[in-house]
PDB file of C-alpha atoms in Angstrom:
ATOM      1  CA  MET A   1      32.310  26.972 -21.485  1.00  0.00           C
ATOM      2  CA  VAL A   2      35.047  24.190 -23.139  1.00  0.00           C
ATOM      3  CA  ALA A   3      33.914  20.913 -22.772  1.00  0.00           C
ATOM      4  CA  ALA A   4      36.314  18.874 -20.252  1.00  0.00           C
ATOM      5  CA  GLN A   5      35.650  15.594 -21.994  1.00  0.00           C
ATOM      6  CA  ASN A   6      36.758  17.062 -25.264  1.00  0.00           C
ATOM      7  CA  ILE A   7      39.650  18.907 -23.924  1.00  0.00           C
ATOM      8  CA  GLY A   8      40.819  15.699 -21.574  1.00  0.00           C
ATOM      9  CA  HIS A   9      41.228  13.119 -24.624  1.00  0.00           C
ATOM     10  CA  ALA A  10      43.713  15.358 -26.865  1.00  0.00           C
ATOM     11  CA  ASP A  11      44.779  13.378 -29.624  1.00  0.00           C
ATOM     12  CA  PRO A  12      48.630  12.231 -28.694  1.00  0.00           C
ATOM     13  CA  ALA A  13      49.627  12.709 -32.179  1.00  0.00           C
ATOM     14  CA  ASP A  14      48.316  16.286 -32.396  1.00  0.00           C
ATOM     15  CA  GLN A  15      51.469  18.128 -30.862  1.00  0.00           C
ATOM     16  CA  ARG A  16      49.798  21.680 -30.476  1.00  0.00           C
ATOM     17  CA  GLN A  17      49.936  23.751 -27.529  1.00  0.00           C
ATOM     18  CA  TRP A  18      46.884  25.827 -26.577  1.00  0.00           C
ATOM     19  CA  THR A  19      45.720  28.555 -23.765  1.00  0.00           C
ATOM     20  CA  LEU A  20      42.604  28.096 -21.373  1.00  0.00           C
ATOM     21  CA  MET A  21      41.567  31.311 -19.545  1.00  0.00           C
ATOM     22  CA  TRP A  22      39.390  30.748 -16.307  1.00  0.00           C
ATOM     23  CA  ARG A  23      36.330  32.474 -15.196  1.00  0.00           C
ATOM     24  CA  GLU A  24      34.357  32.163 -12.026  1.00  0.00           C
ATOM     25  CA  ASP A  25      31.695  32.135 -14.142  1.00  0.00           C
ATOM     26  CA  GLY A  26      32.274  30.065 -17.103  1.00  0.00           C
ATOM     27  CA  GLY A  27      35.158  28.109 -16.109  1.00  0.00           C
ATOM     28  CA  MET A  28      38.129  27.350 -18.674  1.00  0.00           C
ATOM     29  CA  MET A  29      37.469  29.286 -22.150  1.00  0.00           C
ATOM     30  CA  PRO A  30      39.854  29.395 -25.038  1.00  0.00           C
ATOM     31  CA  SER A  31      42.160  32.250 -25.078  1.00  0.00           C
ATOM     32  CA  ARG A  32      45.421  33.933 -26.480  1.00  0.00           C
ATOM     33  CA  ALA A  33      48.652  32.934 -24.563  1.00  0.00           C
ATOM     34  CA  VAL A  34      50.077  36.092 -22.458  1.00  0.00           C
ATOM     35  CA  PRO A  35      53.757  36.544 -22.658  1.00  0.00           C
ATOM     36  CA  ASP A  36      56.086  35.662 -19.909  1.00  0.00           C
ATOM     37  CA  SER A  37      56.740  39.231 -19.204  1.00  0.00           C
ATOM     38  CA  ALA A  38      53.041  39.460 -17.710  1.00  0.00           C
ATOM     39  CA  LEU A  39      53.337  36.446 -15.104  1.00  0.00           C
ATOM     40  CA  LEU A  40      53.417  37.028 -11.753  1.00  0.00           C
ATOM     41  CA  ALA A  41      52.920  33.401 -10.708  1.00  0.00           C
ATOM     42  CA  ALA A  42      53.411  29.887 -12.745  1.00  0.00           C
ATOM     43  CA  ASP A  43      53.863  26.588 -12.098  1.00  0.00           C
ATOM     44  CA  SER A  44      54.379  23.508 -14.555  1.00  0.00           C
ATOM     45  CA  TRP A  45      54.807  19.604 -14.342  1.00  0.00           C
ATOM     46  CA  LEU A  46      55.507  16.467 -16.882  1.00  0.00           C
ATOM     47  CA  LEU A  47      52.317  14.836 -17.694  1.00  0.00           C
ATOM     48  CA  ASP A  48      53.026  11.590 -19.350  1.00  0.00           C
ATOM     49  CA  ASP A  49      49.836   9.643 -20.430  1.00  0.00           C
ATOM     50  CA  GLY A  50      47.545  10.789 -17.498  1.00  0.00           C
ATOM     51  CA  ARG A  51      50.588  10.461 -14.887  1.00  0.00           C
ATOM     52  CA  VAL A  52      52.034  13.341 -12.962  1.00  0.00           C
ATOM     53  CA  ARG A  53      54.844  13.383 -10.102  1.00  0.00           C
ATOM     54  CA  ALA A  54      53.508  15.242  -6.689  1.00  0.00           C
ATOM     55  CA  LEU A  55      50.744  17.549  -8.461  1.00  0.00           C
ATOM     56  CA  ASP A  56      49.954  18.327  -5.050  1.00  0.00           C
ATOM     57  CA  ARG A  57      53.056  19.962  -4.404  1.00  0.00           C
ATOM     58  CA  HIS A  58      52.540  21.936  -7.221  1.00  0.00           C
ATOM     59  CA  ARG A  59      48.983  22.904  -6.186  1.00  0.00           C
ATOM     60  CA  ARG A  60      50.163  24.120  -3.001  1.00  0.00           C
ATOM     61  CA  ARG A  61      53.278  25.918  -4.561  1.00  0.00           C
ATOM     62  CA  PHE A  62      51.335  27.577  -6.800  1.00  0.00           C
ATOM     63  CA  THR A  63      48.670  28.663  -4.478  1.00  0.00           C
ATOM     64  CA  ALA A  64      51.236  30.275  -2.165  1.00  0.00           C
ATOM     65  CA  ALA A  65      52.907  31.983  -5.484  1.00  0.00           C
ATOM     66  CA  CYS A  66      49.546  33.267  -5.805  1.00  0.00           C
ATOM     67  CA  ALA A  67      48.381  34.865  -2.217  1.00  0.00           C
ATOM     68  CA  GLU A  68      51.943  36.308  -2.280  1.00  0.00           C
ATOM     69  CA  ALA A  69      51.336  37.901  -5.908  1.00  0.00           C
ATOM     70  CA  THR A  70      47.871  39.545  -5.284  1.00  0.00           C
ATOM     71  CA  GLY A  71      46.701  38.143  -2.202  1.00  0.00           C
ATOM     72  CA  ASP A  72      44.311  35.589  -4.325  1.00  0.00           C
ATOM     73  CA  SER A  73      42.377  33.945  -1.997  1.00  0.00           C
ATOM     74  CA  PRO A  74      43.343  29.939  -1.656  1.00  0.00           C
ATOM     75  CA  ALA A  75      39.111  29.075  -2.396  1.00  0.00           C
ATOM     76  CA  ARG A  76      39.694  30.607  -5.761  1.00  0.00           C
ATOM     77  CA  ILE A  77      42.321  28.938  -6.635  1.00  0.00           C
ATOM     78  CA  GLU A  78      41.164  26.022  -5.702  1.00  0.00           C
ATOM     79  CA  SER A  79      38.221  26.726  -8.257  1.00  0.00           C
ATOM     80  CA  PHE A  80      40.813  27.310 -11.073  1.00  0.00           C
ATOM     81  CA  TRP A  81      42.900  24.501 -10.003  1.00  0.00           C
ATOM     82  CA  SER A  82      39.938  21.864 -10.339  1.00  0.00           C
ATOM     83  CA  ASP A  83      38.721  22.656 -13.453  1.00  0.00           C
ATOM     84  CA  ALA A  84      42.314  23.115 -15.007  1.00  0.00           C
ATOM     85  CA  VAL A  85      42.936  19.500 -13.788  1.00  0.00           C
ATOM     86  CA  VAL A  86      39.655  18.302 -15.603  1.00  0.00           C
ATOM     87  CA  ALA A  87      40.842  20.173 -18.814  1.00  0.00           C
ATOM     88  CA  LEU A  88      44.550  18.346 -18.735  1.00  0.00           C
ATOM     89  CA  PRO A  89      44.984  16.009 -21.455  1.00  0.00           C
ATOM     90  CA  ARG A  90      45.198  12.176 -20.556  1.00  0.00           C
ATOM     91  CA  THR A  91      47.124  10.785 -23.333  1.00  0.00           C
ATOM     92  CA  GLY A  92      50.055  12.008 -24.592  1.00  0.00           C
ATOM     93  CA  ARG A  93      53.534  14.024 -23.363  1.00  0.00           C
ATOM     94  CA  TRP A  94      52.867  17.177 -22.156  1.00  0.00           C
ATOM     95  CA  PHE A  95      54.269  20.023 -20.028  1.00  0.00           C
ATOM     96  CA  PRO A  96      51.196  22.257 -19.188  1.00  0.00           C
ATOM     97  CA  ARG A  97      51.706  25.423 -16.714  1.00  0.00           C
ATOM     98  CA  VAL A  98      49.281  26.900 -14.580  1.00  0.00           C
ATOM     99  CA  GLU A  99      49.653  31.046 -14.837  1.00  0.00           C
ATOM    100  CA  LEU A 100      48.645  33.855 -13.190  1.00  0.00           C
ATOM    101  CA  ALA A 101      49.240  37.202 -15.103  1.00  0.00           C
ATOM    102  CA  GLY A 102      48.442  40.775 -14.844  1.00  0.00           C
ATOM    103  CA  PRO A 103      48.115  43.207 -15.060  1.00  0.00           C
ATOM    104  CA  GLU A 104      45.200  44.051 -12.311  1.00  0.00           C
ATOM    105  CA  PRO A 105      42.455  42.514 -12.127  1.00  0.00           C
ATOM    106  CA  ALA A 106      44.673  39.456 -12.357  1.00  0.00           C
ATOM    107  CA  ARG A 107      43.817  36.662 -14.393  1.00  0.00           C
ATOM    108  CA  LEU A 108      44.328  32.781 -14.158  1.00  0.00           C
ATOM    109  CA  PHE A 109      45.698  30.403 -17.291  1.00  0.00           C
ATOM    110  CA  LEU A 110      45.951  26.681 -18.416  1.00  0.00           C
ATOM    111  CA  ARG A 111      48.709  26.520 -20.948  1.00  0.00           C
ATOM    112  CA  ILE A 112      49.162  22.968 -22.810  1.00  0.00           C
ATOM    113  CA  ARG A 113      52.232  22.450 -24.229  1.00  0.00           C
ATOM    114  CA  PRO A 114      53.655  19.481 -25.711  1.00  0.00           C
ATOM    115  CA  ALA A 115      56.580  18.519 -23.243  1.00  0.00           C
ATOM    116  CA  PRO A 116      60.032  19.291 -25.000  1.00  0.00           C
ATOM    117  CA  PRO A 117      62.449  15.654 -25.506  1.00  0.00           C
ATOM    118  CA  ARG A 118      63.927  14.866 -21.979  1.00  0.00           C
ATOM    119  CA  THR A 119      67.836  14.948 -21.834  1.00  0.00           C
ATOM    120  CA  VAL A 120      69.261  12.750 -19.886  1.00  0.00           C
ATOM    121  CA  ASN A 121      72.585  14.884 -18.624  1.00  0.00           C
ATOM    122  CA  VAL A 122      73.418  18.301 -18.766  1.00  0.00           C
ATOM    123  CA  THR A 123      76.261  20.970 -19.642  1.00  0.00           C
ATOM    124  CA  VAL A 124      76.223  23.977 -17.322  1.00  0.00           C
ATOM    125  CA  CYS A 125      77.974  27.329 -18.039  1.00  0.00           C
ATOM    126  CA  LEU A 126      79.525  29.321 -15.157  1.00  0.00           C
ATOM    127  CA  THR A 127      79.745  33.163 -15.496  1.00  0.00           C
ATOM    128  CA  GLU A 128      81.025  35.899 -13.454  1.00  0.00           C
ATOM    129  CA  GLU A 129      77.901  37.722 -13.024  1.00  0.00           C
ATOM    130  CA  PHE A 130      75.641  36.935 -10.273  1.00  0.00           C
ATOM    131  CA  ASP A 131      71.775  36.085  -9.797  1.00  0.00           C
ATOM    132  CA  PRO A 132      69.925  38.931 -11.526  1.00  0.00           C
ATOM    133  CA  ARG A 133      66.206  37.748 -10.503  1.00  0.00           C
ATOM    134  CA  SER A 134      63.866  39.848  -8.570  1.00  0.00           C
ATOM    135  CA  TYR A 135      61.379  37.228  -7.171  1.00  0.00           C
ATOM    136  CA  PRO A 136      63.804  33.985  -6.515  1.00  0.00           C
ATOM    137  CA  ARG A 137      61.523  32.488  -4.362  1.00  0.00           C
ATOM    138  CA  ARG A 138      58.203  32.631  -6.538  1.00  0.00           C
ATOM    139  CA  LYS A 139      57.923  31.053 -10.429  1.00  0.00           C
ATOM    140  CA  GLY A 140      56.743  33.365 -12.912  1.00  0.00           C
ATOM    141  CA  PRO A 141      57.896  37.046 -12.692  1.00  0.00           C
ATOM    142  CA  ASP A 142      61.432  36.110 -13.962  1.00  0.00           C
ATOM    143  CA  LEU A 143      60.847  33.449 -16.272  1.00  0.00           C
ATOM    144  CA  ALA A 144      61.433  35.630 -19.210  1.00  0.00           C
ATOM    145  CA  LEU A 145      65.073  36.936 -17.644  1.00  0.00           C
ATOM    146  CA  LEU A 146      65.672  33.155 -17.076  1.00  0.00           C
ATOM    147  CA  ALA A 147      65.046  32.373 -20.884  1.00  0.00           C
ATOM    148  CA  HIS A 148      67.164  35.301 -21.907  1.00  0.00           C
ATOM    149  CA  LEU A 149      69.861  33.575 -19.720  1.00  0.00           C
ATOM    150  CA  ARG A 150      69.566  30.093 -20.968  1.00  0.00           C
ATOM    151  CA  GLU A 151      69.660  31.223 -24.295  1.00  0.00           C
ATOM    152  CA  ARG A 152      72.980  32.776 -23.870  1.00  0.00           C
ATOM    153  CA  ALA A 153      74.149  29.616 -22.303  1.00  0.00           C
ATOM    154  CA  LYS A 154      73.338  27.705 -25.591  1.00  0.00           C
ATOM    155  CA  THR A 155      75.187  30.063 -27.643  1.00  0.00           C
ATOM    156  CA  ARG A 156      78.141  29.171 -25.591  1.00  0.00           C
ATOM    157  CA  GLY A 157      77.476  25.642 -25.893  1.00  0.00           C
ATOM    158  CA  ALA A 158      75.374  24.610 -22.665  1.00  0.00           C
ATOM    159  CA  GLN A 159      71.902  23.534 -21.827  1.00  0.00           C
ATOM    160  CA  GLU A 160      71.972  25.183 -18.358  1.00  0.00           C
ATOM    161  CA  LEU A 161      73.307  28.519 -16.371  1.00  0.00           C
ATOM    162  CA  MET A 162      74.410  28.374 -13.015  1.00  0.00           C
ATOM    163  CA  LEU A 163      72.645  31.472 -11.055  1.00  0.00           C
ATOM    164  CA  THR A 164      75.181  32.199  -7.991  1.00  0.00           C
ATOM    165  CA  THR A 165      75.108  34.956  -5.062  1.00  0.00           C
ATOM    166  CA  PRO A 166      77.333  37.886  -5.256  1.00  0.00           C
ATOM    167  CA  SER A 167      80.274  35.968  -2.881  1.00  0.00           C
ATOM    168  CA  GLY A 168      80.145  32.817  -5.519  1.00  0.00           C
ATOM    169  CA  LEU A 169      77.819  30.332  -3.565  1.00  0.00           C
ATOM    170  CA  VAL A 170      75.746  28.086  -6.006  1.00  0.00           C
ATOM    171  CA  LEU A 171      72.167  28.500  -5.889  1.00  0.00           C
ATOM    172  CA  GLU A 172      70.505  26.746  -8.770  1.00  0.00           C
ATOM    173  CA  GLY A 173      70.148  26.672 -12.499  1.00  0.00           C
ATOM    174  CA  THR A 174      67.776  28.567 -14.546  1.00  0.00           C
ATOM    175  CA  THR A 175      64.951  25.530 -14.630  1.00  0.00           C
ATOM    176  CA  ALA A 176      66.579  23.199 -12.145  1.00  0.00           C
ATOM    177  CA  ASN A 177      67.531  22.769  -8.282  1.00  0.00           C
ATOM    178  CA  ILE A 178      71.121  21.567  -7.309  1.00  0.00           C
ATOM    179  CA  LEU A 179      72.086  18.791  -5.439  1.00  0.00           C
ATOM    180  CA  TRP A 180      75.534  17.049  -5.361  1.00  0.00           C
ATOM    181  CA  TRP A 181      77.191  14.386  -3.460  1.00  0.00           C
ATOM    182  CA  GLU A 182      79.762  14.558  -0.902  1.00  0.00           C
ATOM    183  CA  ASP A 183      81.181  11.069   0.135  1.00  0.00           C
ATOM    184  CA  ASP A 184      77.994   9.532   0.969  1.00  0.00           C
ATOM    185  CA  VAL A 185      76.017  13.074   1.975  1.00  0.00           C
ATOM    186  CA  LEU A 186      73.427  14.266  -0.740  1.00  0.00           C
ATOM    187  CA  CYS A 187      74.055  18.048  -0.143  1.00  0.00           C
ATOM    188  CA  LEU A 188      71.626  21.239  -1.520  1.00  0.00           C
ATOM    189  CA  PRO A 189      72.432  25.190  -0.593  1.00  0.00           C
ATOM    190  CA  PRO A 190      70.725  26.177   2.368  1.00  0.00           C
ATOM    191  CA  PRO A 191      66.944  27.231   2.683  1.00  0.00           C
ATOM    192  CA  GLU A 192      68.048  30.799   3.806  1.00  0.00           C
ATOM    193  CA  LEU A 193      69.663  31.570   0.091  1.00  0.00           C
ATOM    194  CA  PRO A 194      67.617  32.919  -2.309  1.00  0.00           C
ATOM    195  CA  LEU A 195      66.034  29.671  -3.799  1.00  0.00           C
ATOM    196  CA  LEU A 196      62.801  28.513  -5.688  1.00  0.00           C
ATOM    197  CA  ALA A 197      61.664  25.582  -3.458  1.00  0.00           C
ATOM    198  CA  GLY A 198      61.630  22.539  -5.695  1.00  0.00           C
ATOM    199  CA  VAL A 199      59.178  19.627  -5.727  1.00  0.00           C
ATOM    200  CA  THR A 200      61.481  17.456  -7.303  1.00  0.00           C
ATOM    201  CA  SER A 201      64.334  18.478  -5.115  1.00  0.00           C
ATOM    202  CA  ALA A 202      62.023  17.567  -2.284  1.00  0.00           C
ATOM    203  CA  LEU A 203      60.909  14.385  -3.543  1.00  0.00           C
ATOM    204  CA  ILE A 204      64.317  13.352  -3.841  1.00  0.00           C
ATOM    205  CA  GLN A 205      65.251  14.799  -0.577  1.00  0.00           C
ATOM    206  CA  ASP A 206      62.055  12.671   1.220  1.00  0.00           C
ATOM    207  CA  ARG A 207      63.415   9.599  -0.637  1.00  0.00           C
ATOM    208  CA  ALA A 208      67.036   9.601   0.622  1.00  0.00           C
ATOM    209  CA  ALA A 209      65.130   9.891   4.413  1.00  0.00           C
ATOM    210  CA  GLU A 210      63.245   6.814   3.859  1.00  0.00           C
ATOM    211  CA  LEU A 211      66.469   5.061   2.351  1.00  0.00           C
ATOM    212  CA  GLY A 212      68.891   6.282   5.390  1.00  0.00           C
ATOM    213  CA  ILE A 213      70.410   8.663   3.231  1.00  0.00           C
ATOM    214  CA  ARG A 214      72.005  11.629   5.211  1.00  0.00           C
ATOM    215  CA  THR A 215      71.296  14.764   3.239  1.00  0.00           C
ATOM    216  CA  GLN A 216      72.643  18.662   4.547  1.00  0.00           C
ATOM    217  CA  ALA A 217      72.275  21.763   3.223  1.00  0.00           C
ATOM    218  CA  ARG A 218      75.802  23.241   2.645  1.00  0.00           C
ATOM    219  CA  ARG A 219      77.136  26.717   1.375  1.00  0.00           C
ATOM    220  CA  CYS A 220      79.222  25.647  -2.039  1.00  0.00           C
ATOM    221  CA  THR A 221      81.162  27.891  -4.493  1.00  0.00           C
ATOM    222  CA  ALA A 222      81.349  26.492  -7.887  1.00  0.00           C
ATOM    223  CA  GLN A 223      85.049  25.748  -7.208  1.00  0.00           C
ATOM    224  CA  ALA A 224      83.857  23.029  -4.678  1.00  0.00           C
ATOM    225  CA  LEU A 225      81.971  21.293  -6.926  1.00  0.00           C
ATOM    226  CA  ASP A 226      85.639  20.266  -8.984  1.00  0.00           C
ATOM    227  CA  GLY A 227      85.326  16.356  -9.222  1.00  0.00           C
ATOM    228  CA  ARG A 228      81.901  15.820  -7.684  1.00  0.00           C
ATOM    229  CA  GLU A 229      78.542  13.767  -8.889  1.00  0.00           C
ATOM    230  CA  VAL A 230      76.418  17.262  -9.265  1.00  0.00           C
ATOM    231  CA  TRP A 231      72.637  16.805 -10.228  1.00  0.00           C
ATOM    232  CA  LEU A 232      70.173  19.421 -11.779  1.00  0.00           C
ATOM    233  CA  VAL A 233      66.737  18.426 -11.099  1.00  0.00           C
ATOM    234  CA  ASN A 234      63.462  19.470 -12.156  1.00  0.00           C
ATOM    235  CA  ALA A 235      60.107  18.557 -12.969  1.00  0.00           C
ATOM    236  CA  LEU A 236      60.470  18.076 -16.672  1.00  0.00           C
ATOM    237  CA  HIS A 237      64.008  16.285 -17.080  1.00  0.00           C
ATOM    238  CA  GLY A 238      64.176  14.603 -13.824  1.00  0.00           C
ATOM    239  CA  ILE A 239      67.310  14.330 -12.521  1.00  0.00           C
ATOM    240  CA  ARG A 240      70.352  15.252 -14.833  1.00  0.00           C
ATOM    241  CA  PRO A 241      73.858  14.315 -13.847  1.00  0.00           C
ATOM    242  CA  VAL A 242      76.197  17.168 -14.821  1.00  0.00           C
ATOM    243  CA  THR A 243      78.502  15.974 -17.526  1.00  0.00           C
ATOM    244  CA  ALA A 244      80.544  19.096 -18.015  1.00  0.00           C
ATOM    245  CA  TRP A 245      81.120  22.409 -16.862  1.00  0.00           C
ATOM    246  CA  LEU A 246      82.157  25.580 -19.099  1.00  0.00           C
ATOM    247  CA  GLY A 247      83.371  28.622 -18.393  1.00  0.00           C
ATOM    248  CA  ARG A 248      85.567  27.419 -15.496  1.00  0.00           C
ATOM    249  CA  PRO A 249      88.146  24.463 -14.972  1.00  0.00           C
ATOM    250  CA  LEU A 250      86.114  22.431 -13.131  1.00  0.00           C
ATOM    251  CA  ARG A 251      86.202  18.481 -13.460  1.00  0.00           C
ATOM    252  CA  ALA A 252      82.478  16.565 -13.949  1.00  0.00           C
ATOM    253  CA  GLY A 253      82.950  13.788 -11.349  1.00  0.00           C
ATOM    254  CA  PRO A 254      81.437  10.769 -12.425  1.00  0.00           C
ATOM    255  CA  ALA A 255      77.489   9.794 -11.979  1.00  0.00           C
ATOM    256  CA  LEU A 256      77.470   6.592 -10.142  1.00  0.00           C
ATOM    257  CA  ARG A 257      73.993   7.539  -8.797  1.00  0.00           C
ATOM    258  CA  ALA A 258      71.802   9.203 -11.125  1.00  0.00           C
ATOM    259  CA  ALA A 259      70.875   6.481 -13.121  1.00  0.00           C
ATOM    260  CA  THR A 260      69.335   4.559 -10.298  1.00  0.00           C
ATOM    261  CA  TRP A 261      67.626   7.384  -8.513  1.00  0.00           C
ATOM    262  CA  GLN A 262      66.385   8.506 -12.189  1.00  0.00           C
ATOM    263  CA  THR A 263      64.510   4.689 -12.369  1.00  0.00           C
ATOM    264  CA  TRP A 264      62.993   5.028  -8.803  1.00  0.00           C
ATOM    265  CA  LEU A 265      61.873   8.621  -9.777  1.00  0.00           C
ATOM    266  CA  ASP A 266      60.327   7.540 -13.468  1.00  0.00           C
ATOM    267  CA  GLY A 267      58.232   5.165 -11.341  1.00  0.00           C
ATOM    268  CA  SER A 268      56.574   7.401  -8.528  1.00  0.00           C
ATOM    269  CA  SER A 269      54.160   9.551 -10.640  1.00  0.00           C
ATOM    270  CA  ASP A 270      50.467   8.780 -10.050  1.00  0.00           C
ATOM    271  CA  PRO A 271      47.457   9.266 -12.493  1.00  0.00           C
ATOM    272  CA  ILE A 272      45.469  12.611 -12.227  1.00  0.00           C
ATOM    273  CA  MET A 273      41.450  11.787 -12.224  1.00  0.00           C
ATOM    274  CA  PRO A 274      39.731  11.232 -14.889  1.00  0.00           C
ATOM    275  CA  ALA A 275      38.288  13.475 -17.132  1.00  0.00           C
ATOM    276  CA  ASN A 276      34.931  13.441 -15.849  1.00  0.00           C
ATOM    277  CA  GLY A 277      36.264  14.848 -12.950  1.00  0.00           C
ATOM    278  CA  VAL A 278      35.135  11.681 -10.826  1.00  0.00           C
ATOM    279  CA  ARG A 279      37.966   9.791  -9.003  1.00  0.00           C
ATOM    280  CA  PRO A 280      38.398   6.008  -9.157  1.00  0.00           C
TER     281      PRO A 280
END
């Protein structure tokens, strides 16, 4: 068993990636990384000097995804999660990912990765292709496919690609949910569409409710976003306003609100428990 106190105090200058596999009878053990194509469920978040946003929401989403994928009991996932949190670094900037991977019997992993640099805005590619995911509501099984689509977008000069329905309704990016502003209303695609329930998107909606800002789920085509303030949001980058659209003659609207909301989001992280597993 790997000593948690050694893992949890990784040198922030040591920006290597490593993987741990969980065993019920042995805790977290060093392991080879599994390919993304083997993932049945996954979840990731930004960890900055031992602080993270809404870690409990990520836990609940991952637990539900594991139950859907294999019928894993919540108690088993909770045991894994507790050991994984103890193993997280407390210094440095990281983008860890918890994973359930097959084939049967499915195994649980913690992959500790250096966090990529944060970008403050995003260029989005629009294509005529519609959403090709097999499991749009569960993070994990489609990650390899989404990475391929994102690389294709990069060859066209974009950082993201917008997924749409066959009828042209916007869904989300390959790694981010979409939000947009219509006058003073914060809008998002309706939940009956094939969407991944985003943790960062939910935090923003909660904040809007606290501020008395109206939010509304609306079906929207890409063309209807012309000239509007549009955000792509996720755990790694936070809020990124769309500053250019590629593939369609759309204008990116001015990002009037994004900086203020990102400042709030940056201040909403909480410390995880110490590496000795004892909460302060």
